[in-house]
Short mmCIF file of C-alpha atoms in Angstrom, two decimals:
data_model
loop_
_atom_site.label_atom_id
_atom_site.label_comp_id
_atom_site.label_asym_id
_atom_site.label_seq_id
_atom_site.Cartn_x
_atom_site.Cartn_y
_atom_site.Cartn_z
CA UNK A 201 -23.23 63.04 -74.94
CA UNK A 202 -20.04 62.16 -76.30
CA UNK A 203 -20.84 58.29 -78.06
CA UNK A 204 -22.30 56.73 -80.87
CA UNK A 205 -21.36 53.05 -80.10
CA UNK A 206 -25.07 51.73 -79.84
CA UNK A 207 -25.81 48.38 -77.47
CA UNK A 208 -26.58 46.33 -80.20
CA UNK A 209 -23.18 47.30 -81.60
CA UNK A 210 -21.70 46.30 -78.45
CA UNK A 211 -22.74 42.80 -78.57
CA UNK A 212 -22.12 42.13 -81.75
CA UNK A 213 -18.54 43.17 -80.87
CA UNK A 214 -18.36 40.80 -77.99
CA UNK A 215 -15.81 38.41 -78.87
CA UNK A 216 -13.18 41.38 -79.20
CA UNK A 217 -14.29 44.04 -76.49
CA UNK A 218 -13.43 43.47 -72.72
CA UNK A 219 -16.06 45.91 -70.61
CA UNK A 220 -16.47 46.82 -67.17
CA UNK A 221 -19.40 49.22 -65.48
CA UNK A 222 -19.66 52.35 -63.82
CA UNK A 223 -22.23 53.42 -61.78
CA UNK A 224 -22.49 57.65 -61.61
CA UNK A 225 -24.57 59.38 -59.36
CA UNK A 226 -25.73 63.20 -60.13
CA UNK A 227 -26.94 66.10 -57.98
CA UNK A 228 -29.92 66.05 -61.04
CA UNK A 229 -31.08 62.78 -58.72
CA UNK A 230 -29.98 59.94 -61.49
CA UNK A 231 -27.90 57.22 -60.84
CA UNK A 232 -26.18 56.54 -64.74
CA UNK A 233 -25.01 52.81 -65.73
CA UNK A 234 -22.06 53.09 -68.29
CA UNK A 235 -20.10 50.58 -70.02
CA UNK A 236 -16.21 50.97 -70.36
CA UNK A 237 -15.34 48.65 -73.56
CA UNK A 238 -11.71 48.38 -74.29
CA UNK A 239 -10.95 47.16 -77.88
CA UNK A 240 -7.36 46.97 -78.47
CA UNK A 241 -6.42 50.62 -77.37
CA UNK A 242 -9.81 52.27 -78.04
CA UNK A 243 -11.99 52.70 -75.10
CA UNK A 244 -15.96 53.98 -75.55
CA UNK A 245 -18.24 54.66 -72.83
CA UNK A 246 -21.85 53.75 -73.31
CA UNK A 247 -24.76 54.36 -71.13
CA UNK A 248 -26.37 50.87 -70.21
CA UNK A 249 -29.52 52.12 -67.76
CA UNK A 250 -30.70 55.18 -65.79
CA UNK A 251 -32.60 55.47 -62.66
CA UNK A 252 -34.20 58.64 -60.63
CA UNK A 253 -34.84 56.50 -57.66
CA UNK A 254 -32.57 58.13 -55.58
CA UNK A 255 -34.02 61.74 -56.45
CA UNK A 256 -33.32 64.73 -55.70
CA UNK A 257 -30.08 64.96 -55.25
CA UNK A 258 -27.87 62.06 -55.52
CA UNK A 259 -24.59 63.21 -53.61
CA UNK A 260 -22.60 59.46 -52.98
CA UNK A 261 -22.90 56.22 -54.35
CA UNK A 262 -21.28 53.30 -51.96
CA UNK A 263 -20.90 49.69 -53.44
CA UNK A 264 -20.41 46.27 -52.06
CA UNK A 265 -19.25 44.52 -55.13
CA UNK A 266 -19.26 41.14 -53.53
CA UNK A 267 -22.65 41.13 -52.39
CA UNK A 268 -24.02 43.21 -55.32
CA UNK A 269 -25.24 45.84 -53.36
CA UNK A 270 -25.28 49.91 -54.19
CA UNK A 271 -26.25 52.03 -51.75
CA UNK A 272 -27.18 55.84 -52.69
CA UNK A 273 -27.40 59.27 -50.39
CA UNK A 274 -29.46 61.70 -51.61
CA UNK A 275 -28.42 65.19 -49.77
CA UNK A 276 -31.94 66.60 -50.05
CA UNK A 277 -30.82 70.08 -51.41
CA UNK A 278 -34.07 70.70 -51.76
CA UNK A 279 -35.84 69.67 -48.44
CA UNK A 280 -35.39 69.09 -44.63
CA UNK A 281 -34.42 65.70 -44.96
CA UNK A 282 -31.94 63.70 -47.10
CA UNK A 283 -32.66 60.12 -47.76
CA UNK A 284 -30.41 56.34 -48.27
CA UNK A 285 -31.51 54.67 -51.28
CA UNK A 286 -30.84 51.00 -51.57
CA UNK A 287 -30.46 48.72 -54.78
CA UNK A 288 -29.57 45.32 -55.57
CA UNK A 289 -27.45 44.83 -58.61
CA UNK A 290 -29.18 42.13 -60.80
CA UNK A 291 -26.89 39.67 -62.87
CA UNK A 292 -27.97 40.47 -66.13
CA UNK A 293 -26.30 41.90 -68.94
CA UNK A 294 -26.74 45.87 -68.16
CA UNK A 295 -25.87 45.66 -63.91
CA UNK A 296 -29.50 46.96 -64.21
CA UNK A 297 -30.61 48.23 -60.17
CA UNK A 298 -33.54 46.40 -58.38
CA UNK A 299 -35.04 49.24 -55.96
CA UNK A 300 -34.85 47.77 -52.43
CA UNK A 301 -35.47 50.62 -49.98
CA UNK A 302 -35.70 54.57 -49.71
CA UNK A 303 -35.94 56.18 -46.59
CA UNK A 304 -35.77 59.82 -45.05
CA UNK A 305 -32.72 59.92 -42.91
CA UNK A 306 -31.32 63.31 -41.73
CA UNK A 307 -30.26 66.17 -43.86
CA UNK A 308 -27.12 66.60 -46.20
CA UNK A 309 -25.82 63.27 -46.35
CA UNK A 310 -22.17 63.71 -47.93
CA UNK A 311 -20.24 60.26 -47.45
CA UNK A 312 -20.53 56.67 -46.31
CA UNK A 313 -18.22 54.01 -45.00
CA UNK A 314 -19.41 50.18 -44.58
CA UNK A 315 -17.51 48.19 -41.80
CA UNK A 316 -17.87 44.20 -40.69
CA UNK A 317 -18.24 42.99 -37.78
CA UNK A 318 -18.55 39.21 -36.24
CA UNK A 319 -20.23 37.08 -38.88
CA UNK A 320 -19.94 39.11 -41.53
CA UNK A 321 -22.36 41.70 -39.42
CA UNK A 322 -22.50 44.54 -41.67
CA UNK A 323 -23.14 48.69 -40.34
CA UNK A 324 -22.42 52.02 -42.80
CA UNK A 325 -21.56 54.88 -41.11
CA UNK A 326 -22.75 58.22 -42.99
CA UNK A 327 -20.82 62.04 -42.85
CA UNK A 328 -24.10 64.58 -42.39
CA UNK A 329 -23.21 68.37 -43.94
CA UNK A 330 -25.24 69.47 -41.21
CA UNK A 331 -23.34 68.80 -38.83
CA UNK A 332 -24.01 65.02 -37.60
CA UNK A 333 -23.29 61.33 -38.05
CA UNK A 334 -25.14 58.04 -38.23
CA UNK A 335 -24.85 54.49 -38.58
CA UNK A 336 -27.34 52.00 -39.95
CA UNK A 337 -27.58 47.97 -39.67
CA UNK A 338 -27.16 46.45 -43.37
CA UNK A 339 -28.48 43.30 -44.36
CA UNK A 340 -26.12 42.43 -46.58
CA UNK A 341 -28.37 39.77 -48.40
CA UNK A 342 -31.21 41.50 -48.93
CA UNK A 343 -29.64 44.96 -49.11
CA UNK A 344 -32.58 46.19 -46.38
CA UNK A 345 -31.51 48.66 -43.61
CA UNK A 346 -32.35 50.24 -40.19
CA UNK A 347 -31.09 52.87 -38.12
CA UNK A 348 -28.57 52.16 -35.42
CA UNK A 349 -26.85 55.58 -34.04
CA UNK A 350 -27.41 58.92 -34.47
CA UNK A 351 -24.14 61.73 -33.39
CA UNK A 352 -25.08 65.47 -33.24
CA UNK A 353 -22.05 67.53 -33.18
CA UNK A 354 -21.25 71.39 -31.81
CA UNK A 355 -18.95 73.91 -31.91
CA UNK A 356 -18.47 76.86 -29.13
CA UNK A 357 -18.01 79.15 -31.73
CA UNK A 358 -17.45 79.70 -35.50
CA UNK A 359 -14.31 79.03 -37.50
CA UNK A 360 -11.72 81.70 -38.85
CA UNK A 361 -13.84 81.78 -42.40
CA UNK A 362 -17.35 81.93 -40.76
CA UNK A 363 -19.43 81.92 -44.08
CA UNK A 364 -17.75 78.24 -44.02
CA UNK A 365 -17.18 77.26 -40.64
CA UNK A 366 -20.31 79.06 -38.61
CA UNK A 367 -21.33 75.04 -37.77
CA UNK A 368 -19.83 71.87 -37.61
CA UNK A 369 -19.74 70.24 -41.30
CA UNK A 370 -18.83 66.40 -41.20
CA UNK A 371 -18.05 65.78 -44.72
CA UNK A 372 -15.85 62.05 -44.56
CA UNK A 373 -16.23 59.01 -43.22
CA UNK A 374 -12.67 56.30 -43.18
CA UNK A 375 -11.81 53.25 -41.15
CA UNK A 376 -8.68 52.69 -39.76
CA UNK A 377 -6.63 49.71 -40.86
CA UNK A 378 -6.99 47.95 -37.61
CA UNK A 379 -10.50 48.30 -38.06
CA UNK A 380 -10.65 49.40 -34.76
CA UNK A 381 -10.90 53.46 -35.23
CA UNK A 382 -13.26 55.68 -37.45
CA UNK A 383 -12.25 59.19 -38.52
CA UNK A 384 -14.74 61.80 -39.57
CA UNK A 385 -13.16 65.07 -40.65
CA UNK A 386 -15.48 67.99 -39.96
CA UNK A 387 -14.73 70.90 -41.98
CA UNK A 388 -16.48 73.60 -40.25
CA UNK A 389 -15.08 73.12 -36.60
CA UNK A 390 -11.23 71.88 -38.10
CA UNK A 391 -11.24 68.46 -36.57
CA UNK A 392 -10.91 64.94 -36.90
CA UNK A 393 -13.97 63.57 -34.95
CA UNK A 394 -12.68 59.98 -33.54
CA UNK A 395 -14.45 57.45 -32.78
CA UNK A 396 -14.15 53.56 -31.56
CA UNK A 397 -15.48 50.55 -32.87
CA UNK A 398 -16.99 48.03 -30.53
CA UNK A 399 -15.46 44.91 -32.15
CA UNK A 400 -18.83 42.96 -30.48
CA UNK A 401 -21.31 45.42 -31.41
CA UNK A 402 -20.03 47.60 -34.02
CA UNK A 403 -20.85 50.59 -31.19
CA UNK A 404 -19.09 53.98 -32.06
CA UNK A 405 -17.62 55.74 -28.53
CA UNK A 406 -16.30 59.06 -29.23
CA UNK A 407 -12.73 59.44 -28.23
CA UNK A 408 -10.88 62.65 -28.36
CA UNK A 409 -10.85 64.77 -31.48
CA UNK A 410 -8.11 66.32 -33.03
CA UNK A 411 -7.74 69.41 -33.59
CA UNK A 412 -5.91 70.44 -37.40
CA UNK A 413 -5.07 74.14 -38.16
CA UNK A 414 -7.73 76.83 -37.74
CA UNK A 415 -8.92 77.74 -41.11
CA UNK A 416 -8.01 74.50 -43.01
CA UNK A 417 -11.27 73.27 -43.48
CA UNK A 418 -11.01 68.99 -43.16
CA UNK A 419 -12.52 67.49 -45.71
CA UNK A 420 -11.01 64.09 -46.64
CA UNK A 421 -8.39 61.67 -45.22
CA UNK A 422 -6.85 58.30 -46.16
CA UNK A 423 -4.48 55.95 -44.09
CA UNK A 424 -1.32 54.12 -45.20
CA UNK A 425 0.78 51.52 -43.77
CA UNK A 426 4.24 51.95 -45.28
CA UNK A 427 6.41 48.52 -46.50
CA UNK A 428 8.60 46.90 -44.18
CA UNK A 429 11.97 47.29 -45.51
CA UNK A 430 14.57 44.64 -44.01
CA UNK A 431 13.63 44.67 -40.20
CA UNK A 432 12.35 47.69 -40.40
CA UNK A 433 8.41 47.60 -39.72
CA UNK A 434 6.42 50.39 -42.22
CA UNK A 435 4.92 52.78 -40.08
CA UNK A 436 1.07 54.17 -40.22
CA UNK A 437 0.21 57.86 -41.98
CA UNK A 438 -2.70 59.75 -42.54
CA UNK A 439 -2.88 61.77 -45.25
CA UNK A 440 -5.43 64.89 -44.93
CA UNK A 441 -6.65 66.95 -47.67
CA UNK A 442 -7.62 70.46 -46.69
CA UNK A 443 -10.32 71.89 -48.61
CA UNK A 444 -9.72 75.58 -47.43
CA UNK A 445 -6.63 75.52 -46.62
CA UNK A 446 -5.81 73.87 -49.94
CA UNK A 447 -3.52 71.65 -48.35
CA UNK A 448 -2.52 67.78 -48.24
CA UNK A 449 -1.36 66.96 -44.60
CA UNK A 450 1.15 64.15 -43.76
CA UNK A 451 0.40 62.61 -39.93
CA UNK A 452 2.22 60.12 -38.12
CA UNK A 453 -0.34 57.61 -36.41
CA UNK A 454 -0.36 56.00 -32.93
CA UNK A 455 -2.53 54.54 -30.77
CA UNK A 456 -3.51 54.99 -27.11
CA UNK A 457 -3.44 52.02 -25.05
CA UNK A 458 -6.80 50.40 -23.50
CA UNK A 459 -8.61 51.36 -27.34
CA UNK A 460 -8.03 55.14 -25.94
CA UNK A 461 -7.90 56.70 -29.13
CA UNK A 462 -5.04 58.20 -32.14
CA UNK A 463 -2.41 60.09 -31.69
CA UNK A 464 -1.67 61.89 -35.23
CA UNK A 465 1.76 63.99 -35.05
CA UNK A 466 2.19 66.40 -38.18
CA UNK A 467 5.36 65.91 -40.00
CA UNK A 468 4.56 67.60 -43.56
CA UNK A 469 2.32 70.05 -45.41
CA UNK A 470 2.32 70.92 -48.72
CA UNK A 471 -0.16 72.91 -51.49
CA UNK A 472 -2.77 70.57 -53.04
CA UNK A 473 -1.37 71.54 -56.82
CA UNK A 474 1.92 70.94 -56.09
CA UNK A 475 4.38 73.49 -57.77
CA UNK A 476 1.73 75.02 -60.28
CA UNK A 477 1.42 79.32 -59.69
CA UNK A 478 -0.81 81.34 -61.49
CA UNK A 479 -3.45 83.84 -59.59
CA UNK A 480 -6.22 81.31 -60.47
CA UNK A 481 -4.26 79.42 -57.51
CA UNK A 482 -5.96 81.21 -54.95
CA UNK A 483 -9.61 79.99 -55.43
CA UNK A 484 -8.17 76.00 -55.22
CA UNK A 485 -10.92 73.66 -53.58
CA UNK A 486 -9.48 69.83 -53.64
CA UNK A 487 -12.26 67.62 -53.44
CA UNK A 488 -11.04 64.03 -52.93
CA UNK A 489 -7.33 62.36 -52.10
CA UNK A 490 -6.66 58.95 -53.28
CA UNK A 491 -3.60 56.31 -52.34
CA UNK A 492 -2.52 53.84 -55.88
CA UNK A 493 0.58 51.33 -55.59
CA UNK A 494 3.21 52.12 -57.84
CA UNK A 495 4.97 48.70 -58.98
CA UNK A 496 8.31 48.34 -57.76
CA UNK A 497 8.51 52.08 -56.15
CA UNK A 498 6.01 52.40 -53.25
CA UNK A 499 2.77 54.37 -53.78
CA UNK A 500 1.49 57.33 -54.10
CA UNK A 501 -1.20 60.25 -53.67
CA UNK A 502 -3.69 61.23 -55.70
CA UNK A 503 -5.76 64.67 -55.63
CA UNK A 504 -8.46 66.50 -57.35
CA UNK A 505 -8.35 70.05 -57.51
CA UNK A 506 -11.37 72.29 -58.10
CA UNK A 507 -12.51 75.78 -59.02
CA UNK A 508 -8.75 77.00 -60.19
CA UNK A 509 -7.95 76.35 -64.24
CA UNK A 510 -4.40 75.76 -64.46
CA UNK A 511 -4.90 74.53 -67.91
CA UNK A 512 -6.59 76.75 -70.38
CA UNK A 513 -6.11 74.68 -73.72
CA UNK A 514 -7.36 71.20 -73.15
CA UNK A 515 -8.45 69.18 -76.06
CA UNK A 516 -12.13 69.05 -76.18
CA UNK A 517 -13.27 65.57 -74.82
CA UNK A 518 -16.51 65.74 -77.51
CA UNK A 519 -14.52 64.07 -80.25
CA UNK A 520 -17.18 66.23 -82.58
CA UNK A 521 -15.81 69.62 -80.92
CA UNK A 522 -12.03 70.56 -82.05
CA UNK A 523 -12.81 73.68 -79.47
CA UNK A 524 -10.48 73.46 -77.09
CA UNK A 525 -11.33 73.57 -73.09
CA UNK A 526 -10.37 75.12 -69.60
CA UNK A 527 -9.88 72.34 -66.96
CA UNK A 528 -9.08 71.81 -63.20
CA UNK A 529 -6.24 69.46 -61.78
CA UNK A 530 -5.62 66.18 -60.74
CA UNK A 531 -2.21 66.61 -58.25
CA UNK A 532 -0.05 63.19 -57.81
CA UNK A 533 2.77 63.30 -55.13
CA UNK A 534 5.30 59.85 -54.86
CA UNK A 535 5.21 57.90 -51.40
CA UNK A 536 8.56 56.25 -52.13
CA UNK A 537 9.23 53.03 -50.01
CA UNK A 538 12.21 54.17 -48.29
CA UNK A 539 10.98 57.46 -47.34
CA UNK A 540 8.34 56.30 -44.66
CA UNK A 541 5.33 58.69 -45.51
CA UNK A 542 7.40 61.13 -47.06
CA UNK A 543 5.72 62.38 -50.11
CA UNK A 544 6.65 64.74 -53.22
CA UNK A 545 5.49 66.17 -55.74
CA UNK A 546 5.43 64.31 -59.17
CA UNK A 547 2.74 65.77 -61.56
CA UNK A 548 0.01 68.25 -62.39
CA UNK A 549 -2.61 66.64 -65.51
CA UNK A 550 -5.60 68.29 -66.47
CA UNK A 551 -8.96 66.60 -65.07
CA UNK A 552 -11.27 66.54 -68.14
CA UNK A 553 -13.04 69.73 -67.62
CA UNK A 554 -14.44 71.73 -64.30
CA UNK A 555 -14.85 70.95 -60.69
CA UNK A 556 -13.46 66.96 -60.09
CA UNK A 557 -15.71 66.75 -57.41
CA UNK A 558 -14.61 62.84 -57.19
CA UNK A 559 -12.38 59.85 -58.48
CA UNK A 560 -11.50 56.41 -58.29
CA UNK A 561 -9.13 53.81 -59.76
CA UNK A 562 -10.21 50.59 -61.21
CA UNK A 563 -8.52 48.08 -59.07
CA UNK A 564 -5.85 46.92 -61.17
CA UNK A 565 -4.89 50.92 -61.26
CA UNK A 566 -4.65 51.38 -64.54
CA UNK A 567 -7.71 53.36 -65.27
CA UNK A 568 -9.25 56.63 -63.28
CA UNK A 569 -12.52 58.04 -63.52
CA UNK A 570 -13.02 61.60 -63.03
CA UNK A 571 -16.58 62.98 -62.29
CA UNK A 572 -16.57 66.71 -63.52
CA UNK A 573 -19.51 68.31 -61.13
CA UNK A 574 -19.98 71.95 -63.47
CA UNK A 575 -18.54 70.01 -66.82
CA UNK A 576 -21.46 67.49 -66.16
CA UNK A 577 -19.54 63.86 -67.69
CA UNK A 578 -17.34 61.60 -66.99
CA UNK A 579 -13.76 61.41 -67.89
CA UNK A 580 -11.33 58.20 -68.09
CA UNK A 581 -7.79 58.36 -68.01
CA UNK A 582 -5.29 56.02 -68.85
CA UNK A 583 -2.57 55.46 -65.67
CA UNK A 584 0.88 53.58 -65.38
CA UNK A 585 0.60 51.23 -62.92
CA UNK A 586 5.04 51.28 -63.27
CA UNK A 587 5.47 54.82 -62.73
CA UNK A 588 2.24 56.61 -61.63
CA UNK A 589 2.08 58.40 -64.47
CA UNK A 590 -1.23 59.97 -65.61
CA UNK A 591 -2.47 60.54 -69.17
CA UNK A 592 -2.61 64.46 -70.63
CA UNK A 593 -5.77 63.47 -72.28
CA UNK A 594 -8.92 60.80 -71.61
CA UNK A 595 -9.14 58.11 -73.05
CA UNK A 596 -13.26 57.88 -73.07
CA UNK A 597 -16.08 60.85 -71.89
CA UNK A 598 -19.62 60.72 -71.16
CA UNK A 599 -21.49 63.97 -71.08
CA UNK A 600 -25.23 65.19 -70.47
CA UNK A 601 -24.93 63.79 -66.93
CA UNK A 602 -26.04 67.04 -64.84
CA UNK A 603 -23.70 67.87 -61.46
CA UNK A 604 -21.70 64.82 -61.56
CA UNK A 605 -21.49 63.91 -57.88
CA UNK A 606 -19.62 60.65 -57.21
CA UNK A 607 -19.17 57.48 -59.07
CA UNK A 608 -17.94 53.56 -58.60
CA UNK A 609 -16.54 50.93 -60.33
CA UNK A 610 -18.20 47.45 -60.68
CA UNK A 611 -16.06 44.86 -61.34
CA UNK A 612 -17.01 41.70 -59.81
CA UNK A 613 -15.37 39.45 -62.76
CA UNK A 614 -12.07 40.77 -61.45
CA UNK A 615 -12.64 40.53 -57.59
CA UNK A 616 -11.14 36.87 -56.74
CA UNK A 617 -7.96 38.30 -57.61
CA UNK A 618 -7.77 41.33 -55.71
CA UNK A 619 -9.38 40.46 -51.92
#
């Protein structure tokens, strides 16, 4: 693992280091606690705690910062079942996990979504591989659970690329910004599964899918309202990242009257790497898509690209190793405020090593965390919250992780500011 900085060293730096905590789930069943410290423009990551309790195969880590809850899927690689892991995240110096509860829950959970209803009522909504959806009641004091709704989804027959698409694969879940809609993209049958939310109840009813271009392979979506500009009200887009096809798709969004459904109209495609070529294109597998405000300029798009190494000499993230590295992609495209959805390509950086199976930005944008699945760490980059700009190289690893699977920030000093 790539550190030396030692906890005791850490406090006795205190007075001069600002820190914030990341919580990294891997397909070796470990959830990792590490500590970003920031002294003037050095950044170290340190590992705080460890935990196996959501073993086998922890696949996606969901966090209420607020109400210091993490919950955990485990996609049971290795049995029929998966399983939802809750903790509660004690206020002590290490963000150390209380185990709550672990349960069995159907197999190859992939993704999770928490939505609020009246009073704060609390439900998560979780994407099953194989091919189904549920929803559980939270208690969002206690961090407790039950089951609520269970969707089993079909397919009359399978996809163009049947060794993918021989069953329905929900891999997604996303709210709406009305609150109103959840999508589900389902990568086997190449649709996004709809579905309405009860505002009383939090009850799903499934409206009518829609149906994306045979072959693409759905994997991940994100809305975004555009700016008003003078009287000009910003208009709604959905942004669809196409694992097979290796594609991000722009939509225009409507709604149905009587809470009838969305409307999404296509109005631009374009390859999930941008402008890069090179016959190691052809193998491309984006994992997750990403929307960051750019200051001044609008916002824009961020992908990760696995499983095709546009960049074969990558300075070796084990400050020990001067061996240089192969790496996949991170992909940014500009959302400019005048354009209304339009996006274009802006920049190709290297993601820290192999197969960014997820990301996310700190909330103040500045920072992104890369989890490298094959690589096995975790890779921080340095972003510019002016111009979207992305650093060449990290500016902190952590390694001897295992199949990095997803990861979250925790940053509750910060969260007045930013809800």
């Amino acid at each position: 693992m790539f550190t030396s900085l030692t906890i005791a060293a850490l406090v006795a730096t205190a007075s001069t280091v600002s820190a914030t905590r990341l919580y990294v789930s891997s397909y070796t069943g470990n959830i990792t606690t590490l500590n970003l410290t920031q002294t003037a423009d050095t950044y170290k990551l340190i590992q705080l705690e460890a935990t196996n309790g959501c073993a086998p195969n922890a696949s996606w880590l969901q966090i209420d910062v607020k109400k210091r809850n993490l919950f955990c899927l485990d996609e049971g690689m290795i049995g029929p079942n998966g399983s939802l892991t809750s903790f509660k995240i004690n206020n002590d110096t290490t963000g150390s996990l209380k185990l709550v509860k672990h349960a069995s829950i159907p197999a190859a959970p992939v993704n999770s979504a928490i939505y609020t209803g009246p009073n704060g009522t609390q439900l998560m909504a979780v994407a099953h591989y194989t091919t189904a959806l549920t929803t559980y009641k939270l208690d969002s004091t206690t961090a407790t659970f039950t089951p609520f709704e269970t969707f089993n989804f079909t397919m009359p027959k399978p996809g163009p690329l049947a060794e993918r698409q021989a069953k329905p694969h929900p891999h997604q879940v996303v709210i709406d910004p009305t609150n109103k809609y959840m999508v589900v993209p389902d990568l086997g049958a190449d649709l996004l599964r709809v579905f309405y939310i009860d505002p009383q109840t939090l009850r799903l009813s499934e409206r009518s899918s829609i149906a994306v271009k045979p072959g693409s392979g759905p994997r991940h979506g994100v809305f975004h309202l555009g700016r008003r500009i003078g009287n000009q009200k910003g208009e709604m887009s959905y942004y669809l990242l196409n694992e097979i096809g290796s594609t991000v798709v722009g939509f225009k969004v409507a709604y149905r009257p009587d809470n009838g459904g969305l409307v999404l109209t296509q109005f631009q495609e374009t390859r999930a790497y941008g402008n890069a070529t090179g016959s190691v294109a052809s193998g491309n597998a984006p994992a997750e898509i990403a929307i960051a405000q750019v200051k001044g300029r609008g916002s824009q798009l961020i992908v990760s690209n696995r499983n095709a190494t546009f960049f074969t000499s990558v300075k070796n993230p084990d400050p020990a190793n001067s061996t240089t590295i192969v790496s996949d992609s991170m992909a940014t495209f500009s959302l400019p405020a005048d354009k209304n959805g339009s996006f274009e390509f802006s920049q190709l950086t290297p993601a820290g090593g192999l197969y960014p199976r997820h990301f996310r930005l700190n909330r103040r944008g500045n920072l992104m965390a890369v989890g490298l699945q094959l690589s096995g760490w975790v890779a921080v980059y340095r972003r510019c919250t002016d111009t979207g700009r992305i650093d060449q190289d990290p500016v902190a690893c952590f390694g001897g992780l295992g199949g990095v699977s997803s990861l979250v920030w925790d940053e509750p000093d910060i969260l007045a500011g930013y809800l």
